[in-house]
Amino acid sequence: TNTWAVAQIDGDVWRVLLLGFVLHYVPRAQFESIRARFVELPAVGQGIVLTIVGLILAVFATHETVPYIYFQF
């Protein structure tokens, strides 16, 4: 519509941007603590955590082709 309206941006994009913004303000010590706990997990536990992360990413992935915007004119 040739406007600067933010309503044109998909909700998933907003969620990813918000997550990135929030993660910038998480203390580095907390990230190090999470990493240390992950490393201490047994291999099966690490596999379960990575599987859950993969499933969450699969929810946000799209399997449909997004139309090229310039073909819509």
mmCIF file of N, CA, C and O in Angstrom:
data_model
loop_
_atom_site.group_PDB
_atom_site.id
_atom_site.type_symbol
_atom_site.label_atom_id
_atom_site.label_comp_id
_atom_site.label_asym_id
_atom_site.label_seq_id
_atom_site.Cartn_x
_atom_site.Cartn_y
_atom_site.Cartn_z
ATOM 1 N N THR A 1 0.823 -1.205 0.000
ATOM 2 C CA THR A 1 0.000 0.000 0.000
ATOM 3 C C THR A 1 0.853 1.249 0.000
ATOM 4 O O THR A 1 0.338 2.328 0.189
ATOM 5 N N ASN A 2 2.147 1.089 -0.163
ATOM 6 C CA ASN A 2 3.082 2.210 -0.222
ATOM 7 C C ASN A 2 3.046 3.057 1.045
ATOM 8 O O ASN A 2 3.055 4.272 1.002
ATOM 9 N N THR A 3 2.938 2.387 2.194
ATOM 10 C CA THR A 3 2.951 3.084 3.475
ATOM 11 C C THR A 3 4.059 2.509 4.342
ATOM 12 O O THR A 3 4.676 1.507 4.009
ATOM 13 N N TRP A 4 4.280 3.143 5.458
ATOM 14 C CA TRP A 4 5.266 2.671 6.428
ATOM 15 C C TRP A 4 4.597 1.881 7.549
ATOM 16 O O TRP A 4 5.151 1.699 8.618
ATOM 17 N N ALA A 5 3.391 1.399 7.349
ATOM 18 C CA ALA A 5 2.643 0.699 8.386
ATOM 19 C C ALA A 5 3.337 -0.608 8.764
ATOM 20 O O ALA A 5 3.827 -1.338 7.906
ATOM 21 N N VAL A 6 3.397 -0.884 10.046
ATOM 22 C CA VAL A 6 4.037 -2.108 10.513
ATOM 23 C C VAL A 6 3.082 -3.297 10.450
ATOM 24 O O VAL A 6 3.485 -4.423 10.715
ATOM 25 N N ALA A 7 1.841 -3.060 10.087
ATOM 26 C CA ALA A 7 0.872 -4.143 9.995
ATOM 27 C C ALA A 7 1.193 -5.083 8.844
ATOM 28 O O ALA A 7 0.664 -6.184 8.775
ATOM 29 N N GLN A 8 2.080 -4.668 7.944
ATOM 30 C CA GLN A 8 2.426 -5.497 6.794
ATOM 31 C C GLN A 8 3.428 -6.591 7.154
ATOM 32 O O GLN A 8 3.680 -7.479 6.357
ATOM 33 N N ILE A 9 3.999 -6.549 8.347
ATOM 34 C CA ILE A 9 5.011 -7.513 8.758
ATOM 35 C C ILE A 9 4.328 -8.674 9.469
ATOM 36 O O ILE A 9 3.479 -8.475 10.336
ATOM 37 N N ASP A 10 4.716 -9.887 9.098
ATOM 38 C CA ASP A 10 4.114 -11.095 9.645
ATOM 39 C C ASP A 10 4.379 -11.214 11.149
ATOM 40 O O ASP A 10 5.405 -10.760 11.662
ATOM 41 N N GLY A 11 3.458 -11.849 11.863
ATOM 42 C CA GLY A 11 3.581 -12.018 13.307
ATOM 43 C C GLY A 11 4.798 -12.829 13.718
ATOM 44 O O GLY A 11 5.416 -12.552 14.754
ATOM 45 N N ASP A 12 5.176 -13.839 12.932
ATOM 46 C CA ASP A 12 6.366 -14.635 13.252
ATOM 47 C C ASP A 12 7.629 -13.779 13.210
ATOM 48 O O ASP A 12 8.523 -13.944 14.036
ATOM 49 N N VAL A 13 7.687 -12.853 12.273
ATOM 50 C CA VAL A 13 8.843 -11.968 12.180
ATOM 51 C C VAL A 13 8.919 -11.088 13.420
ATOM 52 O O VAL A 13 9.992 -10.889 13.992
ATOM 53 N N TRP A 14 7.778 -10.575 13.861
ATOM 54 C CA TRP A 14 7.765 -9.760 15.080
ATOM 55 C C TRP A 14 8.230 -10.549 16.294
ATOM 56 O O TRP A 14 8.959 -10.034 17.150
ATOM 57 N N ARG A 15 7.814 -11.819 16.387
ATOM 58 C CA ARG A 15 8.220 -12.651 17.533
ATOM 59 C C ARG A 15 9.733 -12.885 17.536
ATOM 60 O O ARG A 15 10.381 -12.825 18.578
ATOM 61 N N VAL A 16 10.311 -13.143 16.372
ATOM 62 C CA VAL A 16 11.753 -13.359 16.287
ATOM 63 C C VAL A 16 12.503 -12.073 16.630
ATOM 64 O O VAL A 16 13.504 -12.100 17.354
ATOM 65 N N LEU A 17 12.033 -10.938 16.129
ATOM 66 C CA LEU A 17 12.666 -9.657 16.457
ATOM 67 C C LEU A 17 12.578 -9.364 17.952
ATOM 68 O O LEU A 17 13.554 -8.899 18.560
ATOM 69 N N LEU A 18 11.430 -9.629 18.547
ATOM 70 C CA LEU A 18 11.262 -9.399 19.979
ATOM 71 C C LEU A 18 12.170 -10.320 20.791
ATOM 72 O O LEU A 18 12.802 -9.884 21.764
ATOM 73 N N LEU A 19 12.273 -11.580 20.377
ATOM 74 C CA LEU A 19 13.163 -12.517 21.069
ATOM 75 C C LEU A 19 14.611 -12.038 20.994
ATOM 76 O O LEU A 19 15.328 -12.046 21.996
ATOM 77 N N GLY A 20 15.043 -11.603 19.832
ATOM 78 C CA GLY A 20 16.399 -11.091 19.694
ATOM 79 C C GLY A 20 16.639 -9.860 20.551
ATOM 80 O O GLY A 20 17.690 -9.717 21.174
ATOM 81 N N PHE A 21 15.652 -8.978 20.608
ATOM 82 C CA PHE A 21 15.766 -7.778 21.432
ATOM 83 C C PHE A 21 15.897 -8.141 22.907
ATOM 84 O O PHE A 21 16.746 -7.601 23.618
ATOM 85 N N VAL A 22 15.075 -9.080 23.370
ATOM 86 C CA VAL A 22 15.119 -9.494 24.775
ATOM 87 C C VAL A 22 16.446 -10.183 25.091
ATOM 88 O O VAL A 22 17.047 -9.949 26.146
ATOM 89 N N LEU A 23 16.925 -11.024 24.188
ATOM 90 C CA LEU A 23 18.169 -11.750 24.430
ATOM 91 C C LEU A 23 19.374 -10.817 24.542
ATOM 92 O O LEU A 23 20.371 -11.165 25.184
ATOM 93 N N HIS A 24 19.295 -9.636 23.960
ATOM 94 C CA HIS A 24 20.394 -8.685 24.081
ATOM 95 C C HIS A 24 20.547 -8.174 25.503
ATOM 96 O O HIS A 24 21.607 -7.680 25.875
ATOM 97 N N TYR A 25 19.508 -8.270 26.290
ATOM 98 C CA TYR A 25 19.543 -7.752 27.658
ATOM 99 C C TYR A 25 19.672 -8.835 28.722
ATOM 100 O O TYR A 25 19.607 -8.545 29.906
ATOM 101 N N VAL A 26 19.839 -10.088 28.309
ATOM 102 C CA VAL A 26 20.086 -11.176 29.254
ATOM 103 C C VAL A 26 21.565 -11.131 29.635
ATOM 104 O O VAL A 26 22.432 -11.040 28.764
ATOM 105 N N PRO A 27 21.860 -11.179 30.923
ATOM 106 C CA PRO A 27 23.269 -11.111 31.341
ATOM 107 C C PRO A 27 24.102 -12.266 30.781
ATOM 108 O O PRO A 27 23.615 -13.391 30.642
ATOM 109 N N ARG A 28 25.349 -11.968 30.456
ATOM 110 C CA ARG A 28 26.251 -12.971 29.887
ATOM 111 C C ARG A 28 26.445 -14.148 30.848
ATOM 112 O O ARG A 28 26.572 -15.295 30.423
ATOM 113 N N ALA A 29 26.442 -13.883 32.141
ATOM 114 C CA ALA A 29 26.616 -14.956 33.132
ATOM 115 C C ALA A 29 25.481 -15.972 33.044
ATOM 116 O O ALA A 29 25.691 -17.169 33.241
ATOM 117 N N GLN A 30 24.279 -15.505 32.723
ATOM 118 C CA GLN A 30 23.153 -16.433 32.601
ATOM 119 C C GLN A 30 23.332 -17.323 31.367
ATOM 120 O O GLN A 30 23.033 -18.524 31.411
ATOM 121 N N PHE A 31 23.806 -16.764 30.260
ATOM 122 C CA PHE A 31 24.087 -17.583 29.079
ATOM 123 C C PHE A 31 25.154 -18.628 29.393
ATOM 124 O O PHE A 31 25.045 -19.789 28.983
ATOM 125 N N GLU A 32 26.192 -18.230 30.099
ATOM 126 C CA GLU A 32 27.262 -19.162 30.459
ATOM 127 C C GLU A 32 26.740 -20.266 31.377
ATOM 128 O O GLU A 32 27.148 -21.420 31.260
ATOM 129 N N SER A 33 25.839 -19.919 32.274
ATOM 130 C CA SER A 33 25.250 -20.914 33.169
ATOM 131 C C SER A 33 24.427 -21.937 32.385
ATOM 132 O O SER A 33 24.513 -23.145 32.634
ATOM 133 N N ILE A 34 23.642 -21.462 31.438
ATOM 134 C CA ILE A 34 22.829 -22.365 30.614
ATOM 135 C C ILE A 34 23.732 -23.277 29.787
ATOM 136 O O ILE A 34 23.492 -24.482 29.670
ATOM 137 N N ARG A 35 24.801 -22.705 29.214
ATOM 138 C CA ARG A 35 25.731 -23.514 28.419
ATOM 139 C C ARG A 35 26.396 -24.578 29.277
ATOM 140 O O ARG A 35 26.517 -25.732 28.879
ATOM 141 N N ALA A 36 26.819 -24.212 30.479
ATOM 142 C CA ALA A 36 27.483 -25.163 31.371
ATOM 143 C C ALA A 36 26.540 -26.294 31.756
ATOM 144 O O ALA A 36 26.949 -27.465 31.790
ATOM 145 N N ARG A 37 25.282 -25.968 32.031
ATOM 146 C CA ARG A 37 24.317 -27.024 32.378
ATOM 147 C C ARG A 37 24.056 -27.945 31.197
ATOM 148 O O ARG A 37 23.894 -29.153 31.362
ATOM 149 N N PHE A 38 24.022 -27.389 29.979
ATOM 150 C CA PHE A 38 23.811 -28.216 28.794
ATOM 151 C C PHE A 38 24.987 -29.165 28.584
ATOM 152 O O PHE A 38 24.796 -30.340 28.277
ATOM 153 N N VAL A 39 26.201 -28.663 28.760
ATOM 154 C CA VAL A 39 27.392 -29.491 28.575
ATOM 155 C C VAL A 39 27.441 -30.617 29.606
ATOM 156 O O VAL A 39 27.890 -31.728 29.311
ATOM 157 N N GLU A 40 26.957 -30.366 30.806
ATOM 158 C CA GLU A 40 26.972 -31.380 31.869
ATOM 159 C C GLU A 40 25.909 -32.462 31.679
ATOM 160 O O GLU A 40 25.984 -33.513 32.319
ATOM 161 N N LEU A 41 24.935 -32.220 30.821
ATOM 162 C CA LEU A 41 23.900 -33.223 30.578
ATOM 163 C C LEU A 41 24.508 -34.453 29.907
ATOM 164 O O LEU A 41 25.461 -34.337 29.130
ATOM 165 N N PRO A 42 23.934 -35.627 30.174
ATOM 166 C CA PRO A 42 24.375 -36.809 29.412
ATOM 167 C C PRO A 42 23.956 -36.666 27.947
ATOM 168 O O PRO A 42 23.123 -35.815 27.606
ATOM 169 N N ALA A 43 24.520 -37.489 27.105
ATOM 170 C CA ALA A 43 24.263 -37.394 25.667
ATOM 171 C C ALA A 43 22.775 -37.515 25.344
ATOM 172 O O ALA A 43 22.264 -36.820 24.467
ATOM 173 N N VAL A 44 22.069 -38.376 26.066
ATOM 174 C CA VAL A 44 20.630 -38.543 25.822
ATOM 175 C C VAL A 44 19.890 -37.248 26.154
ATOM 176 O O VAL A 44 19.005 -36.813 25.414
ATOM 177 N N GLY A 45 20.249 -36.611 27.250
ATOM 178 C CA GLY A 45 19.625 -35.345 27.629
ATOM 179 C C GLY A 45 19.892 -34.247 26.616
ATOM 180 O O GLY A 45 19.004 -33.468 26.278
ATOM 181 N N GLN A 46 21.127 -34.191 26.121
ATOM 182 C CA GLN A 46 21.453 -33.206 25.094
ATOM 183 C C GLN A 46 20.642 -33.472 23.825
ATOM 184 O O GLN A 46 20.159 -32.540 23.184
ATOM 185 N N GLY A 47 20.486 -34.740 23.493
ATOM 186 C CA GLY A 47 19.692 -35.100 22.314
ATOM 187 C C GLY A 47 18.238 -34.682 22.461
ATOM 188 O O GLY A 47 17.629 -34.187 21.508
ATOM 189 N N ILE A 48 17.692 -34.853 23.649
ATOM 190 C CA ILE A 48 16.302 -34.458 23.892
ATOM 191 C C ILE A 48 16.152 -32.946 23.775
ATOM 192 O O ILE A 48 15.211 -32.450 23.145
ATOM 193 N N VAL A 49 17.083 -32.208 24.366
ATOM 194 C CA VAL A 49 17.026 -30.740 24.291
ATOM 195 C C VAL A 49 17.127 -30.283 22.840
ATOM 196 O O VAL A 49 16.358 -29.415 22.391
ATOM 197 N N LEU A 50 18.055 -30.854 22.081
ATOM 198 C CA LEU A 50 18.220 -30.457 20.688
ATOM 199 C C LEU A 50 17.005 -30.846 19.842
ATOM 200 O O LEU A 50 16.635 -30.128 18.906
ATOM 201 N N THR A 51 16.371 -31.965 20.165
ATOM 202 C CA THR A 51 15.152 -32.369 19.461
ATOM 203 C C THR A 51 14.033 -31.372 19.707
ATOM 204 O O THR A 51 13.313 -30.986 18.780
ATOM 205 N N ILE A 52 13.887 -30.934 20.952
ATOM 206 C CA ILE A 52 12.853 -29.948 21.281
ATOM 207 C C ILE A 52 13.119 -28.632 20.547
ATOM 208 O O ILE A 52 12.192 -28.027 19.985
ATOM 209 N N VAL A 53 14.377 -28.208 20.524
ATOM 210 C CA VAL A 53 14.725 -26.972 19.802
ATOM 211 C C VAL A 53 14.416 -27.131 18.310
ATOM 212 O O VAL A 53 13.856 -26.232 17.680
ATOM 213 N N GLY A 54 14.731 -28.290 17.759
ATOM 214 C CA GLY A 54 14.435 -28.545 16.346
ATOM 215 C C GLY A 54 12.945 -28.526 16.054
ATOM 216 O O GLY A 54 12.503 -28.001 15.022
ATOM 217 N N LEU A 55 12.147 -29.077 16.954
ATOM 218 C CA LEU A 55 10.691 -29.069 16.764
ATOM 219 C C LEU A 55 10.135 -27.649 16.833
ATOM 220 O O LEU A 55 9.232 -27.287 16.074
ATOM 221 N N ILE A 56 10.675 -26.845 17.737
ATOM 222 C CA ILE A 56 10.236 -25.453 17.825
ATOM 223 C C ILE A 56 10.584 -24.707 16.543
ATOM 224 O O ILE A 56 9.774 -23.935 16.006
ATOM 225 N N LEU A 57 11.790 -24.940 16.013
ATOM 226 C CA LEU A 57 12.174 -24.303 14.751
ATOM 227 C C LEU A 57 11.301 -24.768 13.595
ATOM 228 O O LEU A 57 10.972 -23.993 12.697
ATOM 229 N N ALA A 58 10.897 -26.035 13.612
ATOM 230 C CA ALA A 58 10.051 -26.563 12.548
ATOM 231 C C ALA A 58 8.676 -25.905 12.549
ATOM 232 O O ALA A 58 8.050 -25.763 11.490
ATOM 233 N N VAL A 59 8.211 -25.490 13.709
ATOM 234 C CA VAL A 59 6.920 -24.810 13.784
ATOM 235 C C VAL A 59 6.977 -23.479 13.036
ATOM 236 O O VAL A 59 6.025 -23.092 12.357
ATOM 237 N N PHE A 60 8.115 -22.775 13.140
ATOM 238 C CA PHE A 60 8.235 -21.476 12.500
ATOM 239 C C PHE A 60 8.636 -21.563 11.033
ATOM 240 O O PHE A 60 8.488 -20.593 10.300
ATOM 241 N N ALA A 61 9.161 -22.698 10.603
ATOM 242 C CA ALA A 61 9.573 -22.851 9.206
ATOM 243 C C ALA A 61 8.327 -22.982 8.333
ATOM 244 O O ALA A 61 7.337 -23.598 8.717
ATOM 245 N N THR A 62 8.380 -22.414 7.171
ATOM 246 C CA THR A 62 7.250 -22.503 6.254
ATOM 247 C C THR A 62 7.594 -23.455 5.113
ATOM 248 O O THR A 62 8.719 -23.478 4.630
ATOM 249 N N HIS A 63 6.611 -24.222 4.710
ATOM 250 C CA HIS A 63 6.805 -25.164 3.611
ATOM 251 C C HIS A 63 6.186 -24.651 2.326
ATOM 252 O O HIS A 63 6.277 -25.286 1.297
ATOM 253 N N GLU A 64 5.543 -23.513 2.412
ATOM 254 C CA GLU A 64 4.905 -22.965 1.231
ATOM 255 C C GLU A 64 5.793 -21.890 0.612
ATOM 256 O O GLU A 64 6.547 -21.217 1.296
ATOM 257 N N THR A 65 5.675 -21.739 -0.662
ATOM 258 C CA THR A 65 6.463 -20.747 -1.358
ATOM 259 C C THR A 65 5.852 -19.367 -1.123
ATOM 260 O O THR A 65 4.658 -19.165 -1.319
ATOM 261 N N VAL A 66 6.686 -18.444 -0.695
ATOM 262 C CA VAL A 66 6.223 -17.079 -0.489
ATOM 263 C C VAL A 66 6.306 -16.366 -1.836
ATOM 264 O O VAL A 66 7.358 -16.360 -2.475
ATOM 265 N N PRO A 67 5.196 -15.766 -2.275
ATOM 266 C CA PRO A 67 5.223 -15.113 -3.594
ATOM 267 C C PRO A 67 6.155 -13.919 -3.624
ATOM 268 O O PRO A 67 6.272 -13.181 -2.649
ATOM 269 N N TYR A 68 6.841 -13.767 -4.733
ATOM 270 C CA TYR A 68 7.747 -12.633 -4.917
ATOM 271 C C TYR A 68 6.893 -11.389 -5.045
ATOM 272 O O TYR A 68 5.966 -11.325 -5.854
ATOM 273 N N ILE A 69 7.202 -10.386 -4.252
ATOM 274 C CA ILE A 69 6.316 -9.221 -4.133
ATOM 275 C C ILE A 69 6.122 -8.495 -5.454
ATOM 276 O O ILE A 69 5.035 -7.982 -5.747
ATOM 277 N N TYR A 70 7.137 -8.449 -6.302
ATOM 278 C CA TYR A 70 7.015 -7.669 -7.541
ATOM 279 C C TYR A 70 6.137 -8.351 -8.582
ATOM 280 O O TYR A 70 5.709 -7.712 -9.539
ATOM 281 N N PHE A 71 5.804 -9.619 -8.396
ATOM 282 C CA PHE A 71 4.889 -10.283 -9.310
ATOM 283 C C PHE A 71 3.443 -9.949 -8.980
ATOM 284 O O PHE A 71 2.540 -10.312 -9.725
ATOM 285 N N GLN A 72 3.206 -9.266 -7.876
ATOM 286 C CA GLN A 72 1.837 -8.969 -7.475
ATOM 287 C C GLN A 72 1.340 -7.633 -8.046
ATOM 288 O O GLN A 72 0.202 -7.250 -7.824
ATOM 289 N N PHE A 73 2.181 -6.908 -8.763
ATOM 290 C CA PHE A 73 1.755 -5.628 -9.311
ATOM 291 C C PHE A 73 1.133 -5.786 -10.662
ATOM 292 O O PHE A 73 1.365 -6.657 -11.403
#
